[in-house]
XYZ file of C-alpha atoms in Angstrom:
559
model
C 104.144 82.524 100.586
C 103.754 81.948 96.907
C 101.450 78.831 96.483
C 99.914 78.860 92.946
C 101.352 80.752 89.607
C 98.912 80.468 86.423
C 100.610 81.842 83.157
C 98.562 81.615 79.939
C 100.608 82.980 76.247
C 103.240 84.997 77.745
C 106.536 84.820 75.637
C 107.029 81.031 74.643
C 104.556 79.438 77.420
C 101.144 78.518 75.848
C 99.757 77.466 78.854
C 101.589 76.872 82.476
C 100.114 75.915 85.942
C 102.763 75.647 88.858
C 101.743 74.717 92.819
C 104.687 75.661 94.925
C 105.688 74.568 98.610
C 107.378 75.946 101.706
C 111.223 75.295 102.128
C 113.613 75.840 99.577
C 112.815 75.387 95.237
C 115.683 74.970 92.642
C 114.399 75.471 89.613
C 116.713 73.657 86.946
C 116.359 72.971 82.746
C 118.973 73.597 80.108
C 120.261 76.917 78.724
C 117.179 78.691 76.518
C 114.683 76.570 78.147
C 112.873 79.814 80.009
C 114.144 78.963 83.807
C 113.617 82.727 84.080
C 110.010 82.861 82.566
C 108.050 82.362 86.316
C 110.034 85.250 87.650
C 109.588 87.381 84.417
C 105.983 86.758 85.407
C 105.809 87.613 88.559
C 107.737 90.908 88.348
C 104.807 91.399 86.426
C 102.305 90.800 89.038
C 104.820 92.635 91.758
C 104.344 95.885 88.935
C 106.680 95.941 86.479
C 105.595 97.614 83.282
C 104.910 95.511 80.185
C 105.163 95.491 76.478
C 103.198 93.716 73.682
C 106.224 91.459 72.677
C 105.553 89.397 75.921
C 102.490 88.158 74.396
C 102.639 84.786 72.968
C 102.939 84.899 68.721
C 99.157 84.636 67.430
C 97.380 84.963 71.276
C 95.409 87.845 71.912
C 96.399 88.302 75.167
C 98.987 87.008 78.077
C 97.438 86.443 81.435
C 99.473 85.705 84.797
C 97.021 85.055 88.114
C 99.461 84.561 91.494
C 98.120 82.920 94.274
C 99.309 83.803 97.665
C 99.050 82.643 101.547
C 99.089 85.696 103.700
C 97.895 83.627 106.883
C 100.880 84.702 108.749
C 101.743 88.122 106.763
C 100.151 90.756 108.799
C 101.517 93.667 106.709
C 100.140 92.503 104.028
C 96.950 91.266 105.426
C 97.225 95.052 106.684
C 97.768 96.458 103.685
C 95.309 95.368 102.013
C 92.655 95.927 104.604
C 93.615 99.517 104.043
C 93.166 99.398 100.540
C 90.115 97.659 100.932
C 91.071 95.046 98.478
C 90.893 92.280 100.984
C 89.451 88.845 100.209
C 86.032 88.009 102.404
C 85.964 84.768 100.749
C 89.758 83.593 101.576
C 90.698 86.322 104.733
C 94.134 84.204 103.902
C 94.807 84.448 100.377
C 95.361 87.326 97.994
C 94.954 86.989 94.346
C 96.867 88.994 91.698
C 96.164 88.961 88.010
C 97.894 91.133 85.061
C 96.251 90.638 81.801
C 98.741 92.428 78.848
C 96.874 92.455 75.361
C 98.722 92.169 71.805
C 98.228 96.112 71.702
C 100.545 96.731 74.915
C 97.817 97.766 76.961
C 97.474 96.570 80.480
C 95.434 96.016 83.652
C 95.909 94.523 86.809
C 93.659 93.252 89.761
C 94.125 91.956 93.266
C 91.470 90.010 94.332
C 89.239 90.787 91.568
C 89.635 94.533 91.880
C 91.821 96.663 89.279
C 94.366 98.399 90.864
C 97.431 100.457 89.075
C 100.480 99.685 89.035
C 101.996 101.823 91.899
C 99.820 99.268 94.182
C 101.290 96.448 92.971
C 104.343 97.682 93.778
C 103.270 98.552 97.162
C 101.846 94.926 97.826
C 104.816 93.662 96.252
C 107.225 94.415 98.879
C 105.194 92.525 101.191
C 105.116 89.189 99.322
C 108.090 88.758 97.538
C 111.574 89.678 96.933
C 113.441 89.040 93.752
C 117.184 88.533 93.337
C 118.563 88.584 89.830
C 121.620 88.395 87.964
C 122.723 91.679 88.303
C 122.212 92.458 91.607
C 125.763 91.350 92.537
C 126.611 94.554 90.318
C 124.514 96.366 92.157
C 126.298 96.540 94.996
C 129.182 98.506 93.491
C 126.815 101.095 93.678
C 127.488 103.622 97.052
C 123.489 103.934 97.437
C 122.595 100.454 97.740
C 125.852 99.624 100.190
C 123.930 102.561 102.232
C 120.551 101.087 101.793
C 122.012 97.082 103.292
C 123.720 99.022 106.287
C 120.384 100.408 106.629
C 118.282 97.404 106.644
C 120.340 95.247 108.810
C 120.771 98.550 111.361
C 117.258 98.259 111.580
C 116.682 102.718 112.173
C 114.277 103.141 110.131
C 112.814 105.673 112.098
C 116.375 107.326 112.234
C 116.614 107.415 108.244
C 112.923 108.875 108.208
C 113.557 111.408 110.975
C 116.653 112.387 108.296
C 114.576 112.234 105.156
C 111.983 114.892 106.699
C 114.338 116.951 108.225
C 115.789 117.485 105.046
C 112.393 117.815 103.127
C 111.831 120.194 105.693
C 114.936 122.085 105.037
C 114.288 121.996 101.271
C 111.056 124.233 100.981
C 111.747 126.608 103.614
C 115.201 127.181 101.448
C 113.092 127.148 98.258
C 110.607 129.672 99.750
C 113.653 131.632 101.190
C 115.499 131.528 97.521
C 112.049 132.792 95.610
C 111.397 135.480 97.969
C 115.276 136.800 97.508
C 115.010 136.569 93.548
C 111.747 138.627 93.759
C 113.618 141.125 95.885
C 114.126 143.766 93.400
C 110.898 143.918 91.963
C 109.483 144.162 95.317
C 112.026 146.899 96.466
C 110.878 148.836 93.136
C 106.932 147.912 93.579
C 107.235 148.775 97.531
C 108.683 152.679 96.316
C 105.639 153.141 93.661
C 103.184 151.535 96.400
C 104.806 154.201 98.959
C 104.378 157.464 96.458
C 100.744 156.039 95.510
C 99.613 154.910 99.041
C 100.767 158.499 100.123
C 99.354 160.757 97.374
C 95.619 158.399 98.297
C 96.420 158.958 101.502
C 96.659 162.575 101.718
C 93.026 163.032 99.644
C 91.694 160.759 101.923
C 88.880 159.885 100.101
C 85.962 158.098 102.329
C 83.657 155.234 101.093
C 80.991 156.094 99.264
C 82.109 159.636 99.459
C 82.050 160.287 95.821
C 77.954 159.768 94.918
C 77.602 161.951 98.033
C 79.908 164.263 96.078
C 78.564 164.398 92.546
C 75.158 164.434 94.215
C 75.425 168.008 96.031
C 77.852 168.907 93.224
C 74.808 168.707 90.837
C 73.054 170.712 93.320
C 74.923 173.534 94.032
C 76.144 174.035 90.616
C 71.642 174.558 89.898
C 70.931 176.206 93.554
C 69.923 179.405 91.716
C 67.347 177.383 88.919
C 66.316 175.037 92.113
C 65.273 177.781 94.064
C 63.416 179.732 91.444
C 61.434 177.026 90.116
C 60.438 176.128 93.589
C 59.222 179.467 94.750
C 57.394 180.036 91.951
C 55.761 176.978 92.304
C 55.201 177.392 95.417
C 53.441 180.742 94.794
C 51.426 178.980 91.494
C 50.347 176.255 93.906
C 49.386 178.344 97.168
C 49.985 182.494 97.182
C 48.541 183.711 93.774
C 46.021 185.877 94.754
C 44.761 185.790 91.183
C 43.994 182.371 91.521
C 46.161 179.497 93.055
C 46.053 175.494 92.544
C 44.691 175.101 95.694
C 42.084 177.796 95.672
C 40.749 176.830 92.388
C 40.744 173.118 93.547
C 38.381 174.654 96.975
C 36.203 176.450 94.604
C 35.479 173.389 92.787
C 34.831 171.215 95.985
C 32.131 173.645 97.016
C 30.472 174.054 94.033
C 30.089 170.418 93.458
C 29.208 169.712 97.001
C 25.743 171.750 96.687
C 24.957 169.960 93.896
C 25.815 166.622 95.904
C 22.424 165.703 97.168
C 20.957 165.891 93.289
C 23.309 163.313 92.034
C 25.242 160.551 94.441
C 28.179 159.807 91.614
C 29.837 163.139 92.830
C 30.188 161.556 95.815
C 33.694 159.988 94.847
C 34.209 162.751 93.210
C 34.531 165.363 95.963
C 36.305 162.461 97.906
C 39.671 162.509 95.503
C 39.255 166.526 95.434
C 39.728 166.726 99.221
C 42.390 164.893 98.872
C 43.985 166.760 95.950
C 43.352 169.592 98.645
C 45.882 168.112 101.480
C 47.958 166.810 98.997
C 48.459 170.466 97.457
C 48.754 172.240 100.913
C 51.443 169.477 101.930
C 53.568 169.799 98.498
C 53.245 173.489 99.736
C 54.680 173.427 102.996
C 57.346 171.187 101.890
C 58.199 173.452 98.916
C 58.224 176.020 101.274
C 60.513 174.677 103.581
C 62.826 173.189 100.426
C 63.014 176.854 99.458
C 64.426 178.165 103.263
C 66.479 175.700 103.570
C 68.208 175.695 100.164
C 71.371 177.941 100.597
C 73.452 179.069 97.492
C 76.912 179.373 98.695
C 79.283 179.607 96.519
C 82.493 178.807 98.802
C 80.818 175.433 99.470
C 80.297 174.870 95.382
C 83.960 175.632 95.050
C 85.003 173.399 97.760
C 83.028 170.953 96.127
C 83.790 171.311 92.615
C 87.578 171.526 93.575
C 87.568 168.132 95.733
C 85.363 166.443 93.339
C 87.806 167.384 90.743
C 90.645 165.600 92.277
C 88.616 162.684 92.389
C 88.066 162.614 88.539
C 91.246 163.546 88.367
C 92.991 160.254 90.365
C 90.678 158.157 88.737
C 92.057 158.953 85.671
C 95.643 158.327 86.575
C 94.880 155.271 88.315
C 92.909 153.855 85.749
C 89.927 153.067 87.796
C 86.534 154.400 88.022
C 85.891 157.552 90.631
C 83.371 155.434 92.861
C 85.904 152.696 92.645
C 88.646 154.931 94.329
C 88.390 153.979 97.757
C 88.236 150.566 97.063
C 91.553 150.873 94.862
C 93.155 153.169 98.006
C 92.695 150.003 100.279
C 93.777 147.203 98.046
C 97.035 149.860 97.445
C 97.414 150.129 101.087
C 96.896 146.430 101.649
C 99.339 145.215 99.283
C 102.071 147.677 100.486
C 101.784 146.008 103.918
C 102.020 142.923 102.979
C 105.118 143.919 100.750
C 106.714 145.360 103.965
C 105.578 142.368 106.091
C 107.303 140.015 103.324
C 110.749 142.251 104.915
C 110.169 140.746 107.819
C 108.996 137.308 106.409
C 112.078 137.186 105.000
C 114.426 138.104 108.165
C 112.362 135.053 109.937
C 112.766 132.604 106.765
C 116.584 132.860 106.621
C 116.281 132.470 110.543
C 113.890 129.101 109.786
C 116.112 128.144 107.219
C 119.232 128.410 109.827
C 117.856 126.474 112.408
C 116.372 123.882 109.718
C 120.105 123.044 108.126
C 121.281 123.171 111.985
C 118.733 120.476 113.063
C 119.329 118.316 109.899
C 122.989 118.141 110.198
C 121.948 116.941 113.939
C 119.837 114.436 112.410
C 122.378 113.102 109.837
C 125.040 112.925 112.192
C 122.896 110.782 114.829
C 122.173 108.885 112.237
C 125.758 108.345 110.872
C 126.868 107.279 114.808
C 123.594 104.602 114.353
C 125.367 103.401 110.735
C 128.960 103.340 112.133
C 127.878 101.135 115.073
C 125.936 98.661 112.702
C 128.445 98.382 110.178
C 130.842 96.716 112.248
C 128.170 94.003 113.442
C 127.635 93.621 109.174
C 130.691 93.853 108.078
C 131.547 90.970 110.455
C 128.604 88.898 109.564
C 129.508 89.498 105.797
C 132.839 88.352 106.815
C 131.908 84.944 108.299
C 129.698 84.137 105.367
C 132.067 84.281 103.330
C 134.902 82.655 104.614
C 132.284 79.356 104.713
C 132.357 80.020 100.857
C 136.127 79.512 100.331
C 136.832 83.095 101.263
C 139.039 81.735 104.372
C 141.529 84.844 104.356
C 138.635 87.849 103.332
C 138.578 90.486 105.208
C 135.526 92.834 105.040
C 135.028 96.515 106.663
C 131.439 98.649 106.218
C 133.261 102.227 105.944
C 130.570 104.848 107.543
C 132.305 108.614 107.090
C 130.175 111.303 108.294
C 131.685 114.039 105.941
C 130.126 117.361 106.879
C 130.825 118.732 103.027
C 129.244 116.110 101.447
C 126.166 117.164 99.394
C 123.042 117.014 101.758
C 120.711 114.268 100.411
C 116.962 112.687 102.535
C 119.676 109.824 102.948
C 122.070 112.044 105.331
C 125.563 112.777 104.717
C 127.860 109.712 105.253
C 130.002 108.127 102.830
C 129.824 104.410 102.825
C 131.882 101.873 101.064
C 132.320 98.212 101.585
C 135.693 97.303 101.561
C 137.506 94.014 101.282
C 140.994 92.078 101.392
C 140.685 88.831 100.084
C 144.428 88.009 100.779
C 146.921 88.036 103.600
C 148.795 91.063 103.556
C 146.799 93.199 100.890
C 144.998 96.543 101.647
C 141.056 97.106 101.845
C 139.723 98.652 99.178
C 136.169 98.960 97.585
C 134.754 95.602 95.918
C 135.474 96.897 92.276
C 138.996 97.430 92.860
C 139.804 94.005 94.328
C 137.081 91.224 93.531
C 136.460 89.054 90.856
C 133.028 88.334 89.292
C 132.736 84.807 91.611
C 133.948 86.926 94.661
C 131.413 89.566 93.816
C 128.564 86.624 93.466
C 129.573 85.531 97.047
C 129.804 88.353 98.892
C 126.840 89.680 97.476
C 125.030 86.152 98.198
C 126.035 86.309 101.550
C 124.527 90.466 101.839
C 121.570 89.196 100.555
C 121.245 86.091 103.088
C 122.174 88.293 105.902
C 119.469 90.902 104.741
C 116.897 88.234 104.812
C 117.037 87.663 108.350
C 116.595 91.169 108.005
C 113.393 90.978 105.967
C 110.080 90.447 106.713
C 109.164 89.286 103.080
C 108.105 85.728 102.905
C 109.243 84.134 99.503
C 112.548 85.272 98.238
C 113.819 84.342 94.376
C 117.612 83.798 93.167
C 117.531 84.072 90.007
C 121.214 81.996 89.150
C 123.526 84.256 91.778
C 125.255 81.390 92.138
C 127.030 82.403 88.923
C 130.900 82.365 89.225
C 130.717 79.595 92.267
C 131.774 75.849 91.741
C 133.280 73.155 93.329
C 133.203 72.959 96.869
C 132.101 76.647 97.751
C 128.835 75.270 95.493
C 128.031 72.832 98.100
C 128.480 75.937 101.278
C 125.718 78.008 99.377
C 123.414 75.557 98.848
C 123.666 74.729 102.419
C 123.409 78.385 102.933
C 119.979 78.861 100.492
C 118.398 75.400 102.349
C 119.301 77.069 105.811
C 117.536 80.182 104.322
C 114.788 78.041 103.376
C 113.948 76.855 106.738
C 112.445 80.145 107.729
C 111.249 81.202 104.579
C 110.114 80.264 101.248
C 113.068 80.651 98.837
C 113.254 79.469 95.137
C 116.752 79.466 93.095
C 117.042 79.360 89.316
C 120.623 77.321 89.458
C 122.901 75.099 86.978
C 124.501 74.064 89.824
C 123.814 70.628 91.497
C 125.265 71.052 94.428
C 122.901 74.049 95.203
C 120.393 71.912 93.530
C 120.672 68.855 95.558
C 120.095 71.220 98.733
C 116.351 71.751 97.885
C 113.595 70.290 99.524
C 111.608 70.565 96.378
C 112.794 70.749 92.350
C 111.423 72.058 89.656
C 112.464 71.076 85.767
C 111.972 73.500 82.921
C 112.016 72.210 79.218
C 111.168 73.661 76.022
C 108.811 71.886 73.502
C 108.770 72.035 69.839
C 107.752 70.973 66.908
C 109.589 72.998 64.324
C 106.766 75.941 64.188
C 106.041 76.583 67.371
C 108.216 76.370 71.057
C 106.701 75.731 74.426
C 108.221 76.186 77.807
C 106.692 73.649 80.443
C 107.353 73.606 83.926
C 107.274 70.210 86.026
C 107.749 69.523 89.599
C 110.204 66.262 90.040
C 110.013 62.960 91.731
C 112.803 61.744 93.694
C 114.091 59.578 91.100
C 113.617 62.430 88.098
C 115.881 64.370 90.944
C 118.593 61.445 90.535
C 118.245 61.591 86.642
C 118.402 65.693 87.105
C 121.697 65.901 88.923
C 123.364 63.548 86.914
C 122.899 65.681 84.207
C 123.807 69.012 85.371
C 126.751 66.725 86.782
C 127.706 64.903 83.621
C 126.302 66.751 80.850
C 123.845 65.623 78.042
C 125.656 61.600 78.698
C 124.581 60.763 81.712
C 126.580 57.930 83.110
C 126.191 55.807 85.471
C 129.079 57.448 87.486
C 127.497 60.791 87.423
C 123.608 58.673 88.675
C 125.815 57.574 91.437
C 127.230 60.765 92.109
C 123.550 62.324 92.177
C 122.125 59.759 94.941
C 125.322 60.692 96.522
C 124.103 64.310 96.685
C 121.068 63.749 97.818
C 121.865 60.874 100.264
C 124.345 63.946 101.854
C 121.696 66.329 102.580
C 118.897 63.681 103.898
C-alpha cells in the first residue's frame, strides 16, 4: 500500500508531504484547488512521461519520492528481487523517486537505483491502479470490454496460449510470404546456377589442380632447352675428356695434398675440395638421371596446354582468378543446392503454416468457449451492482461471438460487446447506444469494483467516477468504495459527500495565494474539520447550520 507521497515544485505545489492509511481516502477541496495533483504525481512515479511545464514557475526542478509497504505484496517483493532493486535496509518498503528538471529531462530511481521508464511501468502494475475520468469512456471501446471479461475469467494462460499461437503463426507466414516473393528471382538464379554448375562440372577441375598445371605446362613447353642445358652440363661437370669440373677439382686435391705436410693451413683447404668432389659427382648423377627421365612428348604438352587453356579461359568468364576456380565451382554448386532445398523448404513452410493457422483457430476457439462461460457469471455481477445504484430494471449481457472471419489478432477471434436495457420492455444494445453519461459512470464503477476483486494490486485511485451520480445512488457507491476499502487501500477524488462521508480517512485540498504566487496544500482532517467538510460540499460556500447537522448525520450513518 501507498504510505508516504513527497512532492517538491511540481505544477502549483511548492512543497507537499502526505502519510496515507489503509481503508478507504476521499480526497475533497473546491474546483481548481489541484484534487488531481497526488495522482498526476504518481502516474509519474508508476512511468508516465513528463514535460518541463510540470515544473513549478522559477524551481529548477520537480521531485516526487513514493513510499510503499510491500510486506504482503509478493509480486512485487518478487519483482524486484529479480531486478535486483530490492531494499536490504527495509526488505518491506520500496522507494520510487522521479526528478523532472526545467529542461524536460528526466530520471527515475527505485530504491536509490535509476531505472527507465519501462520499469516503472512494470513495478507499477504491482502497486497501484489508477481510475480516472475517462475511463468510463473507455469502456465503449470493444478491446477493453475484451480485456474485463478477461480479467474476471481469470485464463490467463488461455489468452497467452492464444497470443503465441498466433505469434507463432505470424513468422512462419512472414517467412512463407518472403520466400514466395523471392520466387522468381530464384527460379531465374536456379537456371543460370544449373548452366554454370554444369559447364564447371563437366571440366571438373580438382583443387589445387591448376599450379600443378601451369607448373608442368612451363615444363613441357622448355623440355627441349631443359634437356640440353642439362646434358651438357652434365658432360662440362663429369665426361669432358678434355678436362671436366670434377677432374680438374681431383687434380687440384692431389697436388695440394703433397705439399700438405710443408704447410698445415692447406689442411682446410683440401677438406672443402673433397667435398666440392662429392658434391660435383652427386649434382652429376642427379643431372644424369634428370636427363633420362625428362621425356618431351608432345601429345602430353598439347593435352596440357589445351586443358590449361580452358582454365584461363573460365576464369575469365567467371570473373575469378584460375587458382580460385575450384573454390568458385563449390560455392556455385553449394548455392544451387541450397536454392533447390529452399523448393522443398517451401513445400514444408506452407505445410507449417497450415497446421499453425489450424492450431490457432483451436486455440481461439477454446478460448472463446472459456469467455462465453465467464461472461454470463460478469454480466450478472455487473447486473446486481448496478441495480444497488438505482439501476433496479438494467439488464446487462457480456456478448462473446466466436466469428471465424473475424481478422485474427494475439487476442483471438471473438467479438465482444456489453450490452444493456435499462428499461422494461426495451432491447439490449451496446452501452453507447442506450446509456447516459451517469449510467455510463455506474456501470463502469461497478466493472471496475468487480475487477478489483479481480486484482491483485493493493491501492486503487478514483479519480471523481462518481461523476453523473447524486442523490441516493451517491450514498450505494460510497458504500460500495468503503466495502472496497475493507480489502484494499482505495482513495477517491469526489465532490460528493455522500461518497465522502463513507471514508475511513479524508483528505482536504486548498489552494494558497497571495496574488503572485498559488500553492496547493494537502491536509488530512479531524473529525470535526470532516463535519465542517460535508457541510460544505452539502450546502455550498454558506454553510448552515442545517447542512452541519446534515454532515454529523452522515457520518453518525456510517459509524
Amino acid at each position: 500500500m501507498l504510505v508516504h507521497l513527497s512532492i517538491k515544485n511540481f505544477a502549483v505545489v511548492k512543497q507537499l508531504s502526505v502519510n496515507f492509511e489503509a481503508g478507504l481516502t476521499a480526497i475533497t477541496g473546491e474546483t481548481g484547488a489541484g484534487k488531481s495533483i497526488a495522482i498526476d504525481a504518481l502516474s509519474l512515479c508508476l512511468g508516465e512521461r513528463a514535460d518541463a511545464g510540470a515544473v513549478r514557475k522559477e524551481a529548477a526542478k520537480a521531485e516526487i519520492v513514493a513510499h510503499f509497504s510491500i510486506e504482503k505484496n509478493a509480486a512485487a517483493k518478487q519483482w524486484l528481487a529479480e531486478q535486483e532493486l530490492d531494499c536490504e535496509e527495509d526488505p518491506d518498503g520500496c522507494f520510487i523517486r522521479r526528478v523532472i528538471s526545467r529542461e524536460g529531462r528526466s530520471k527515475a530511481f527505485i530504491n536509490g537505483t535509476t531505472v527507465s521508464l519501462q520499469q516503472l511501468k512494470s513495478l507499477g502494475q504491482f502497486l497501484l491502479a489508477i481510475h480516472g475520468q475517462n475511463t468510463h469512456l473507455q469502456l465503449l471501446k470493444e478491446d477493453v470490454q475484451r480485456k474485463l471479461t478477461d480479467n474476471y475469467a481469470g485464463h490467463s494462460k488461455l489468452t497467452s496460449d492464444v497470443s503465441i499461437a498466433y505469434r507463432s503463426w505470424q513468422q512462419k507466414q512472414s517467412e512463407l510470404t518472403q520466400l514466395q516473393q523471392a520466387a522468381q528471382n530464384r527460379t531465374d538464379r536456379q537456371q543460370l546456377l544449373a548452366y554454370q554448375v554444369e559447364e564447371l562440372n563437366d571440366f571438373a577441375i580438382a583443387d589445387g589442380e591448376f599450379i600443378e598445371l601451369e607448373i608442368e605446362h612451363r615444363r613441357l613447353s622448355n623440355g627441349q632447352s631443359l634437356l640440353e642445358q642439362a646434358q651438357t652440363s652434365f658432360f662440362n661437370l663429369y665426361e669432358n675428356d678434355d678436362g671436366n669440373a670434377l677432374s680438374i677439382i681431383q687434380t687440384s686435391m692431389d697436388n695440394l695434398s703433397a705439399l700438405e705436410e710443408h704447410d698445415a693451413a692447406l689442411s682446410p683447404i683440401l677438406t672443402l675440395l673433397n667435398d666440392a668432389v662429392i658434391q660435383v659427382e652427386e649434382a652429376s648423377q642427379e643431372l644424369r638421371a634428370y636427363c633420362d627421365a625428362l621425356e618431351i612428348d608432345p601429345l602430353r604438352l598439347q593435352q596440357v596446354e589445351s586443358r590449361y587453356s580452358k582454365a584461363m579461359e573460365l576464369a575469365r568468364k567467371h570473373g575469378v582468378e584460375p587458382e580460385a576456380l575450384y573454390t568458385f565451382h563449390q560455392q556455385l554448386v553449394d548455392e544451387y543446392t541450397a536454392l533447390n532445398q529452399q523448393e522443398s523448404q517451401l513445400e514444408l513452410l506452407e505445410s507449417e503454416v497450415k497446421h499453425a493457422k489450424q492450431h490457432y483457430a483451436q486455440v481461439a476457439e477454446i478460448l472463446s468457449e472459456s469467455r462465453q462461460s465467464a461472461a454470463k457469471d460478469f454480466g450478472f455481477a455487473i447486473e446486481q451492482r448496478i441495480k444497488k445504484m438505482n439501476m433496479e430494471h438494467a439488464k446487462v449481457w457480456v456478448d462473446v461471438h466466436f466469428n471465424a472471419l473475424k481478422a485474427p489478432s494475439a487476442s483471438g477471434l471473438d467479438d465482444i460487446s456489453v450490452k444493456v436495457s435499462t428499461n422494461p420492455g426495451q432491447d439490449p444494445d451496446r452501452l453507447d447506444k442506450v446509456v447516459s453519461g451517469g449510467e455510463l459512470s455506474r456501470i463502469g464503477l461497478a466493472i471496475q469494483v468487480i475487477a478489483s476483486d479481480h486484482n491483485t494490486t493493493p491501492t486503487m485511485i478514483f479519480d471523481e467516477v462518481d461523476t453523473g451520480i447524486s442523490g441516493p445512488t451517491a450514498s450505494i457507491v460510497g458504500e460500495l468504495l468503503r466495502t472496497l476499502g475493507a480489502d484494499n487501500q482505495v482513495m477517491c477524488v469526489t465532490h460528493l459527500p455522500q461518497v465522502a462521508a463513507q471514508a475511513h480517512n479524508q483528505l482536504f485540498v486548498t489552494k494558497l495565494t497571495d496574488g503572485e504566487s498559488t500553492e496547493t496544500r494537502m491536509l488530512a482532517l479531524t473529525e470535526q474539520d470532516r463535519v465542517d467538510e460535508l457541510a460544505r460540499l452539502l450546502a455550498g460556500d454558506k454553510v448552515t447550520d442545517a447542512a452541519l447537522a446534515n454532515a454529523r448525520e452522515l457520518l453518525k450513518c456510517v459509524a
